[in-house]
Coordinates of C-alpha atoms in Angstrom, one line a residue:
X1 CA -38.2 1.0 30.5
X2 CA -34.3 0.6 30.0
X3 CA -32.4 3.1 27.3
X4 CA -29.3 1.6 25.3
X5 CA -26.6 3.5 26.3
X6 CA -24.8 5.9 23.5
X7 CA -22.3 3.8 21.7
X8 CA -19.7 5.7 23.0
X9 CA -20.5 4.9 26.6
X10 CA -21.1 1.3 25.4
X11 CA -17.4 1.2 24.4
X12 CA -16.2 2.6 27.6
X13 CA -18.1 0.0 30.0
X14 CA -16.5 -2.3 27.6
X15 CA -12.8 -1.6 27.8
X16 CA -12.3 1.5 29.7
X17 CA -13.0 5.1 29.0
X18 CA -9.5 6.2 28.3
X19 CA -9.6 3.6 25.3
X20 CA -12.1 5.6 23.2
X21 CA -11.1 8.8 21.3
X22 CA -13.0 12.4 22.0
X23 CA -15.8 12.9 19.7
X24 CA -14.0 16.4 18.4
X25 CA -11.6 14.4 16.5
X26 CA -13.9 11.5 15.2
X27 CA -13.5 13.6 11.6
X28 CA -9.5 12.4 11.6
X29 CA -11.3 8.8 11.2
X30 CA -13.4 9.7 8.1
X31 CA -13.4 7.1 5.5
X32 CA -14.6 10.0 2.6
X33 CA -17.6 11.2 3.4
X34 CA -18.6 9.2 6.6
X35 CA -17.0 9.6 10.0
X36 CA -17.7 7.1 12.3
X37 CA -20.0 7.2 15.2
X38 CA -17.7 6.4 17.5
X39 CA -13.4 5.5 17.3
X40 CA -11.9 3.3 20.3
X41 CA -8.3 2.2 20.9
X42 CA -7.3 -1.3 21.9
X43 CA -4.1 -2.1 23.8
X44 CA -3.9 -5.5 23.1
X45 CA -5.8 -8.3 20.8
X46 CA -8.2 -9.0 24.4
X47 CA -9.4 -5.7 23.4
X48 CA -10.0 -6.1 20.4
X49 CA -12.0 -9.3 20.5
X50 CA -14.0 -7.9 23.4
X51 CA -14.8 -5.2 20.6
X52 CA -15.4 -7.2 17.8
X53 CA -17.7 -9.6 19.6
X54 CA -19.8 -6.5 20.5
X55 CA -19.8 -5.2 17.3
X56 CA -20.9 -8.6 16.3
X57 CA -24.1 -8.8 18.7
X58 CA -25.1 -5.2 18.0
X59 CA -24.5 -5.6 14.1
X60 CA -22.5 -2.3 14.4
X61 CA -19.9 -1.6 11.2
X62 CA -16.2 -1.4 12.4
X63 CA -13.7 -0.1 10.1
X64 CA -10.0 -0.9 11.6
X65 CA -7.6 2.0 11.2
X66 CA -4.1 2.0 11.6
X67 CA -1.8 5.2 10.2
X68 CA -4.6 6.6 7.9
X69 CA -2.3 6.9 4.9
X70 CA -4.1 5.1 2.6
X71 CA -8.6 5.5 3.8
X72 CA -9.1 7.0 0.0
X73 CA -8.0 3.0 -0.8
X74 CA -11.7 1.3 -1.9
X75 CA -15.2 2.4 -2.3
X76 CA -16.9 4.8 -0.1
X77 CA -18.4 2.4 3.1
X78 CA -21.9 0.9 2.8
X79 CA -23.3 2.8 6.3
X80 CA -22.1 4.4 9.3
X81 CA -20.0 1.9 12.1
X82 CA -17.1 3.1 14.5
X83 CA -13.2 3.4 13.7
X84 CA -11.2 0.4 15.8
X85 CA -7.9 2.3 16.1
X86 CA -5.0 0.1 16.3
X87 CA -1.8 1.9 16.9
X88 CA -2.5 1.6 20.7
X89 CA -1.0 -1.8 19.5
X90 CA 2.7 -1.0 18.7
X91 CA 4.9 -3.3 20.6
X92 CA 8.0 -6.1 18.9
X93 CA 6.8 -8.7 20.5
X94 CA 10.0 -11.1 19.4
X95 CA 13.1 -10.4 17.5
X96 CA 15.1 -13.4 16.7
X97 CA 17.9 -12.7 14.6
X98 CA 19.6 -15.9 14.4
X99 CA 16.3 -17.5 13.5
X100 CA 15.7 -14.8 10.9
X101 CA 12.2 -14.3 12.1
X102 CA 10.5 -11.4 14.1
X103 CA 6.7 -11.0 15.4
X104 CA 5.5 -7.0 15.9
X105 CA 2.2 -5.6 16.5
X106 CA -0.4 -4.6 13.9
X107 CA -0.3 -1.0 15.0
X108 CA 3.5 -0.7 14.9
X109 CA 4.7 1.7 12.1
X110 CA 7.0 0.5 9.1
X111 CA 9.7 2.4 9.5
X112 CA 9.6 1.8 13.6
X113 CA 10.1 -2.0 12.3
X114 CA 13.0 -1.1 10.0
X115 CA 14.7 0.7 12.6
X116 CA 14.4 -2.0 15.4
X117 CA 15.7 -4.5 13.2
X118 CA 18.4 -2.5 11.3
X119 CA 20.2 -2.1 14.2
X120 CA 21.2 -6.0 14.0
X121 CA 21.6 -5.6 10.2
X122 CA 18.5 -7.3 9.3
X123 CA 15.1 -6.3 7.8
X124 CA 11.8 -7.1 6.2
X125 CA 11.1 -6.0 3.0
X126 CA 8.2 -4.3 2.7
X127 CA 7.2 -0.5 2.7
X128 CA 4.6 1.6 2.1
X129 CA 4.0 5.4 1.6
X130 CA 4.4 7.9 4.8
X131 CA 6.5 4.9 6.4
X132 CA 6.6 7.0 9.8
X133 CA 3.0 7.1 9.7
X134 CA 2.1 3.4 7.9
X135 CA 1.0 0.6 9.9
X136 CA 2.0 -3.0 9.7
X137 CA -1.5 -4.2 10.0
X138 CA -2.2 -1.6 7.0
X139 CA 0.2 -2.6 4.9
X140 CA -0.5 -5.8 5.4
X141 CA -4.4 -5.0 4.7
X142 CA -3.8 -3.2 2.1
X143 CA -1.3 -4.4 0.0
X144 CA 0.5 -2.2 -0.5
X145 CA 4.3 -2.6 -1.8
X146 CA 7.2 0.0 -2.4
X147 CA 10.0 0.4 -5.2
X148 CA 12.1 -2.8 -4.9
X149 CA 8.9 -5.3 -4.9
X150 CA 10.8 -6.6 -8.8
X151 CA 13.3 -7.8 -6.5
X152 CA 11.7 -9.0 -3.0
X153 CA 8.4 -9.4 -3.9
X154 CA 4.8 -8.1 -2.3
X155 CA 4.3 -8.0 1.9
X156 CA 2.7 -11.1 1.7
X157 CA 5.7 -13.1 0.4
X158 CA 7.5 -12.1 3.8
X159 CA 4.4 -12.8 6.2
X160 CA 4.9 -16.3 8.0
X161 CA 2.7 -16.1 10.5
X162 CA -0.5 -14.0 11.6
X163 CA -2.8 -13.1 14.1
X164 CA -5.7 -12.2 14.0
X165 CA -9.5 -11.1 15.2
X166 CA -12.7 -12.6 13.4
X167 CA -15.9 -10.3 13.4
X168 CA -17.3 -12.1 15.7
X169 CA -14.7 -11.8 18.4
X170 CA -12.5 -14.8 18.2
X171 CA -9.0 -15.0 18.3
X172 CA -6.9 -17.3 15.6
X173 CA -3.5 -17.5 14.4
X174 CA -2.2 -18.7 10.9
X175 CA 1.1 -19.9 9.8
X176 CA 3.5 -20.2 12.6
X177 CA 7.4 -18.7 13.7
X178 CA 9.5 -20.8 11.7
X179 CA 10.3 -19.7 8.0
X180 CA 9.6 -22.8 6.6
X181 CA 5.9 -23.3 7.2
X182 CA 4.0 -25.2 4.8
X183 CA 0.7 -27.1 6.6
X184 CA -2.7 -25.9 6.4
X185 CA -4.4 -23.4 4.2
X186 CA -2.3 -20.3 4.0
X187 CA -4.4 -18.1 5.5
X188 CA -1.7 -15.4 5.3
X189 CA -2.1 -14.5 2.0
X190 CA -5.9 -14.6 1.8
X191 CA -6.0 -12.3 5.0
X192 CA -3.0 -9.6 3.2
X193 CA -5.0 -7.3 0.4
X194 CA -8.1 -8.1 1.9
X195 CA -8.6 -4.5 3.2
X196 CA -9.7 -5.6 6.8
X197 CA -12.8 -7.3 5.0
X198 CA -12.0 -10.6 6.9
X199 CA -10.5 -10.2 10.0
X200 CA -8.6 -7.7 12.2
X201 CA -5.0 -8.5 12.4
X202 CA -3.3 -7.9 15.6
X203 CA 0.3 -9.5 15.3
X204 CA 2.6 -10.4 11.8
X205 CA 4.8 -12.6 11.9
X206 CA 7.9 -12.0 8.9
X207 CA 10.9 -13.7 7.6
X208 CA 13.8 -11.7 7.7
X209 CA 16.7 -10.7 4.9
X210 CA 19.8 -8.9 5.8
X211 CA 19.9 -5.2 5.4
X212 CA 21.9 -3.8 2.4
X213 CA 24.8 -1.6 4.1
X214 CA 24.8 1.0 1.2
X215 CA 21.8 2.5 -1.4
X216 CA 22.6 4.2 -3.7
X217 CA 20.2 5.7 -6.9
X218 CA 20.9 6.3 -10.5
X219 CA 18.6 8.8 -12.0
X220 CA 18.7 9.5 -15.5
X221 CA 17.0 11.9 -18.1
X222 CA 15.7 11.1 -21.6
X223 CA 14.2 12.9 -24.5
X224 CA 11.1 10.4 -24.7
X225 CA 9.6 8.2 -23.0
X226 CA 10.3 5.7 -25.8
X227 CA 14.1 5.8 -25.2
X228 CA 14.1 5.6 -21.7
X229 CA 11.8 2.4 -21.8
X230 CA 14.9 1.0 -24.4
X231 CA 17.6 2.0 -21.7
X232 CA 15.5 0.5 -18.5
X233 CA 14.7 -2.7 -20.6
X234 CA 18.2 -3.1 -21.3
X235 CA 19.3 -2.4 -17.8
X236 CA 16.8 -4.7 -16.8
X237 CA 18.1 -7.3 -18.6
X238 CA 22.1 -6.9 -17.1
X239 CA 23.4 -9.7 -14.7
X240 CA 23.5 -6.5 -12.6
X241 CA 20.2 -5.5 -12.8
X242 CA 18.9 -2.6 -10.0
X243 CA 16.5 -3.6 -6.8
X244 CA 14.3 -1.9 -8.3
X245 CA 14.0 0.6 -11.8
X246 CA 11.1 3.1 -12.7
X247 CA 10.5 5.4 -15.4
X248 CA 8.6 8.4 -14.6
X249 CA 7.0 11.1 -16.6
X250 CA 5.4 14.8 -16.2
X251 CA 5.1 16.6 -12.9
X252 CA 5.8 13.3 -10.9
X253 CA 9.7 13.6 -12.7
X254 CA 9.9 17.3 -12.1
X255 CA 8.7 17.0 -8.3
X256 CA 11.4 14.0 -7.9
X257 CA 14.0 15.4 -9.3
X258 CA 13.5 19.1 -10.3
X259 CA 17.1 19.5 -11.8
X260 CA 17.0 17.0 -14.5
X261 CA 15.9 18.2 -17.6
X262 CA 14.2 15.8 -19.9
X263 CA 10.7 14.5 -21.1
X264 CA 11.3 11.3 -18.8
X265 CA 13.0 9.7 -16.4
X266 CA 14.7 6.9 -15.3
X267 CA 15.6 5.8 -11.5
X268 CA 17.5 2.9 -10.6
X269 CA 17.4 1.6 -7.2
X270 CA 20.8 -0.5 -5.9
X271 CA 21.4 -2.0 -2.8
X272 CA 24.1 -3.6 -0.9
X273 CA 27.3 -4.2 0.1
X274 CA 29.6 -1.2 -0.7
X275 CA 32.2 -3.5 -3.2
X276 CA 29.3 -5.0 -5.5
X277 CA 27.4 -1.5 -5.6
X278 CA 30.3 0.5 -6.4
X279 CA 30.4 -2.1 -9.3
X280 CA 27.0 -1.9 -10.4
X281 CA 26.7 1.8 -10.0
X282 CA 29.8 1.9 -12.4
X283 CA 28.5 -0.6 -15.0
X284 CA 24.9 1.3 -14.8
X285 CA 26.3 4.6 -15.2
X286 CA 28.7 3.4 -18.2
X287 CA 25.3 1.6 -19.9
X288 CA 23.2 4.4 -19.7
X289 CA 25.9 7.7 -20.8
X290 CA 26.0 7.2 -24.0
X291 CA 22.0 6.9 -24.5
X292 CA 20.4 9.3 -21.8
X293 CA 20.7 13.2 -21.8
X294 CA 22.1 13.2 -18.2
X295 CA 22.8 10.4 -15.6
X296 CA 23.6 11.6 -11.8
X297 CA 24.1 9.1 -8.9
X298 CA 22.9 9.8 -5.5
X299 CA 24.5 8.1 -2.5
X300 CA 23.8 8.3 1.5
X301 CA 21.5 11.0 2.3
X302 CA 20.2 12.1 -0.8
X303 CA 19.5 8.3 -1.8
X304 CA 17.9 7.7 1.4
X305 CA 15.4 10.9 0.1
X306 CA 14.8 9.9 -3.1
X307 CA 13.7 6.5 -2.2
X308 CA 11.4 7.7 0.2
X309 CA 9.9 10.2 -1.9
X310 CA 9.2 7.6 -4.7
X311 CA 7.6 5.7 -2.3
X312 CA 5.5 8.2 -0.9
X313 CA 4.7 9.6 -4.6
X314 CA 0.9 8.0 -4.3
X315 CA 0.1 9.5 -1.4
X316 CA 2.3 12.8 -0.1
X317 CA 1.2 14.3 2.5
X318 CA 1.8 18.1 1.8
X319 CA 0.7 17.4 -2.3
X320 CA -1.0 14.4 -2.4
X321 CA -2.5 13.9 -6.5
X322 CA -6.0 14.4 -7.0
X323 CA -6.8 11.1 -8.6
X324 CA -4.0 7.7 -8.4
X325 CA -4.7 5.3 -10.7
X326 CA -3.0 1.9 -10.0
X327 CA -2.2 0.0 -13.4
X328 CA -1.5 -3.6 -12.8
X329 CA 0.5 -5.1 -16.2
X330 CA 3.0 -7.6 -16.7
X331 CA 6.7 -6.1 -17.4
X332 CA 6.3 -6.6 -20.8
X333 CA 3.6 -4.2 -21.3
X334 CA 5.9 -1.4 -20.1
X335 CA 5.4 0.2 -23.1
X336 CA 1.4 0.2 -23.0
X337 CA 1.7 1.3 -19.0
X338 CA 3.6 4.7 -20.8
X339 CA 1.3 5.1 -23.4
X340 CA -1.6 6.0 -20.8
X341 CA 0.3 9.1 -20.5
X342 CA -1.2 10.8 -23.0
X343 CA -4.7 9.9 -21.7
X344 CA -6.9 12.7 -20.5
X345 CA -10.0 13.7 -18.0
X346 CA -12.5 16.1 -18.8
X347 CA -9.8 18.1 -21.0
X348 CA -7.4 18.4 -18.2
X349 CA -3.7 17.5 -18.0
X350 CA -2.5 14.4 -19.1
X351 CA -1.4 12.6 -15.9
X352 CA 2.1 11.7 -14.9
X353 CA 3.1 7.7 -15.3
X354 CA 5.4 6.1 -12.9
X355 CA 6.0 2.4 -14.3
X356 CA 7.6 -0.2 -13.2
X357 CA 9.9 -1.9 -15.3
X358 CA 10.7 -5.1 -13.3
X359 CA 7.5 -5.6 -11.1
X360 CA 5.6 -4.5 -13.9
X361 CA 2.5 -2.0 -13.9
X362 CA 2.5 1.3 -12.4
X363 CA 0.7 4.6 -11.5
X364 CA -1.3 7.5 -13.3
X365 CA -0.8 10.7 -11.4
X366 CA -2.9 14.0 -11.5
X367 CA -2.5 16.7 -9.4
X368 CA -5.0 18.5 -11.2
X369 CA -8.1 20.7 -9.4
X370 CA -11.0 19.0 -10.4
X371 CA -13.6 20.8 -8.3
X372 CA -15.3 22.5 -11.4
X373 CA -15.5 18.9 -13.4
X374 CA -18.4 16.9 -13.7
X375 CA -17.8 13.8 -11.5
X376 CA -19.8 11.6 -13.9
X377 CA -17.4 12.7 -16.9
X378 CA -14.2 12.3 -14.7
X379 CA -15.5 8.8 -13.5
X380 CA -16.2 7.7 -17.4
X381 CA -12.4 8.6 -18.1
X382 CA -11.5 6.5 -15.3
X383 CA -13.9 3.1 -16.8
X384 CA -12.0 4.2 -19.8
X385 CA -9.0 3.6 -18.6
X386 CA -9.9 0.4 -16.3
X387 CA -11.3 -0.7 -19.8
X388 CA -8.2 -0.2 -21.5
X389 CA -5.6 -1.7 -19.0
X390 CA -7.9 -4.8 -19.6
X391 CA -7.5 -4.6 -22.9
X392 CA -3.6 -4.9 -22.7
X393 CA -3.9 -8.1 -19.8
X394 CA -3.9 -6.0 -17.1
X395 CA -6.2 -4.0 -14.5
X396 CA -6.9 -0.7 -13.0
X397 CA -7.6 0.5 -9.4
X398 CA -8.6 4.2 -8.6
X399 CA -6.4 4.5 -5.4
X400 CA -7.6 7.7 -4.5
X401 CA -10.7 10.7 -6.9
X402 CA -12.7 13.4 -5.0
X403 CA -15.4 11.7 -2.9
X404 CA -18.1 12.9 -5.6
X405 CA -16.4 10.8 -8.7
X406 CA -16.1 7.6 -6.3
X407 CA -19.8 7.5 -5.9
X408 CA -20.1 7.1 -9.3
X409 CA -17.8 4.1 -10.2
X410 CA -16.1 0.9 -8.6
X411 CA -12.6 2.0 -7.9
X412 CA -11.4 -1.5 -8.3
X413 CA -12.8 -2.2 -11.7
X414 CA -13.8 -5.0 -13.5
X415 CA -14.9 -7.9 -11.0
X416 CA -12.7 -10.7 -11.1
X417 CA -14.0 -14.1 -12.5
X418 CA -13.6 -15.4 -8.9
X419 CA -16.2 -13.3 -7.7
X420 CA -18.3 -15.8 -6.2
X421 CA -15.8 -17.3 -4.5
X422 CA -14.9 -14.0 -2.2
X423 CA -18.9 -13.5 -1.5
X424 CA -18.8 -17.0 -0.4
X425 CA -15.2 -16.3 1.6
X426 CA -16.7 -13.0 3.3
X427 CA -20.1 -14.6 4.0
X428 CA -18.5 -17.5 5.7
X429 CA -15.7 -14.8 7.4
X430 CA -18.3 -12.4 8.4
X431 CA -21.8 -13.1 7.7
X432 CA -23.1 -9.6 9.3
X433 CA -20.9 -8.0 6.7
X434 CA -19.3 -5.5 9.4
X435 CA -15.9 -5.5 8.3
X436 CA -15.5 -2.4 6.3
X437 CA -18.9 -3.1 4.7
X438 CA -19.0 -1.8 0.9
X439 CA -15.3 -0.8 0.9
X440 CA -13.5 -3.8 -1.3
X441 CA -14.1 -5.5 -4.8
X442 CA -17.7 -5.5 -6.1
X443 CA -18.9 -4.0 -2.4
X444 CA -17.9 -6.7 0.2

């Protein structure tokens, strides 16, 4: 009588023992509650099939990791599988700068990918919180966009081409290396924001923009929320308009910019070459004087900082919020995306907004303790408030609540009239339902 090997040693006869991670640090792969079985690192996308199509003859979950900056994202997983860690895959695989196109790994981190290209003046567009940390491949599977997405747009509008690993082991590609790239289905966009529910992607392929030479960021303080929402509109409106413009409110102002008195605050985001910006920083600061309590412009350095830290807002790593809730509004409910700041859980603090005026939408911040609150009552404040960004032609996602209030709720809401369509589009995908089983929108 023959005994199936431990998963672990399955992995290794597989692709090598060096490949999968010691079972002491399996609990950095825990997606909430459940750490995986077993966690194995792939070098290349050979690897990763070989994987994939053993996962897919064993009926073993697999929940693809990159940077881990975002597992709280989705519902808590449907059963135990292993952790497929990609940042074994890191490599540029082709930089073309004439041809404004470059192909990197899944595994390589954003701000590796900024830093390769800005050395020819060029980048993508895209970011994500803990940029040193973030993965392409999660960014990509996630979603996930920064503070200028008003004026380039989500990940997906940069993604050309893609790569990527089916559950059952086989290897395809989508789109292709040229920017203009129109035949076929575009795979690309159903495979970006599908939280690895799909496919594993291995390689991107991105259009490129040239880099702005100069950021700089306008911050400005305002009695009320209402005013500064007048100011930003306004702004918004200008032939000179910011990359990108926020408004932020409560503790998320004070930890941004802890010097600025004022019950809100504005941030505007410029970029470019050092002529036009001194001219829109001029024109900005001259709009916004005679209106907000105090306006200060940050260049260099200190811009650099402050971008980052909006960015990695959601999801700091040394004071990361207790609950995130993602509000997803046109920009003319900016107004309505405020108002939730006066919304409250279980008798705690009202949460902090960050909205965004150009994109649209924005985020409800707590950094409240909420270990002595009844999860059910924190999760009905949450439905009320996915209830109520419906009600205004929007939607709510819970980006991150303690384990104990996601078991009681769908973090992403509402499901979407297409519903039947994704169960159809993951069944035909991955008919085991091993891809990060349970995880996305109403529990694929």
């Amino acid at each position: 009588m023959t005994t199936t090997p431990p998963i672990a040693q399955q992995l290794a006869e597989l692709i090598g023992r060096e490949a999968v991670d010691n079972p002491a640090n399996l609990s950095d792969y825990a997606i909430g509650p459940l750490v995986p079985v077993a966690a194995v690192k792939p070098t290349n996308a050979a690897e990763v099939a070989a994987v994939m199509a053993w996962a897919h003859r064993t009926g073993i979950a697999v929940y693809p990791s990159g940077g881990r900056t975002l597992t709280q994202l989705g519902n808590t997983p449907a059963r135990p599988g292993i952790a497929l860690d990609l940042t074994g895959m890191n490599r540029l695989v082709d930089f073309q700068p004439a041809d404004l196109t470059v192909i990197v790994e899944a595994g390589a981190t954003v701000a590796q990918l900024d830093a390769a290209l800005t050395q020819d003046g060029k980048h993508v567009p895209i970011s994500a919180p803990l940029a040193e940390r973030a993965t392409v491949g999660g960014t990509l599977a996630t979603g996930i966009s920064g503070p200028v997405r008003s004026a380039y747009g989500l990940p997906r509008d940069w993604l050309i081409g893609v790569s990527v690993v089916g559950a059952d082991g086989s290897q395809t590609k989508a789109g292709g290396k040229v920017v203009k790239n129109v035949t076929g289905y575009d795979l690309n966009r159903l495979y970006t924001g599908s939280l690895g529910t799909l496919a594993v992607i291995t390689e991107a392929t991105f259009k490129l923009a040239p880099a702005p030479t100069e950021w700089a960021v306008i911050l400005a303080s305002f009695g009320g929320a209402d005013t500064a929402a007048s100011a930003a509109q306004n702004l918004e409106a200008q032939y000179y308009a910011p990359l990108g413009l926020h408004i932020l409110t409560g503790p998320a102002a004070q930890r941004l910019a802890p010097s600025l008195a004022g019950d809100a605050l504005a941030i505007a985001i410029s970029g470019g070459r050092p002529t036009s910006m001194r001219r829109r920083v001029e024109d900005t600061v001259g709009l916004w004087t005679s209106v907000a309590e105090t306006v200060h412009v940050a260049r260099g350095d200190e811009a650099d900082d402050l971008i980052r830290a909006l960015t990695d807002l959601p999801a700091d790593s040394e004071a990361p919020p207790s609950i995130c809730v993602r509000i997803n509004a046109q920009p003319s409910a900016l107004r309505d995306v405020l108002d939730f700041r006066g919304t409250r859980l279980v008798n705690l603090e009202p949460p902090s907004v960050v909205a965004d005026v150009g994109f649209g939408g924005g985020r409800l911040l707590w950094w409240d303790e909420f270990a002595d609150a009844e999860p059910a009552r924190v999760a009905n404040g949450l439905k009320d408030i996915q209830a109520a960004a419906l009600s205004v032609g929007g939607g709510a996602i819970v980006e991150r609540c303690p384990d104990a209030v996601k078991g009681t709720l769908d973090v992403w809401g509402e499901q979407p009239s297409g519903m039947e369509i994704m169960r159809r589009l993951k069944r035909q995908f991955d008919p085991q339902n091993i891809l990060n089983p349970g995880r996305f929108v109403g529990g694929l």
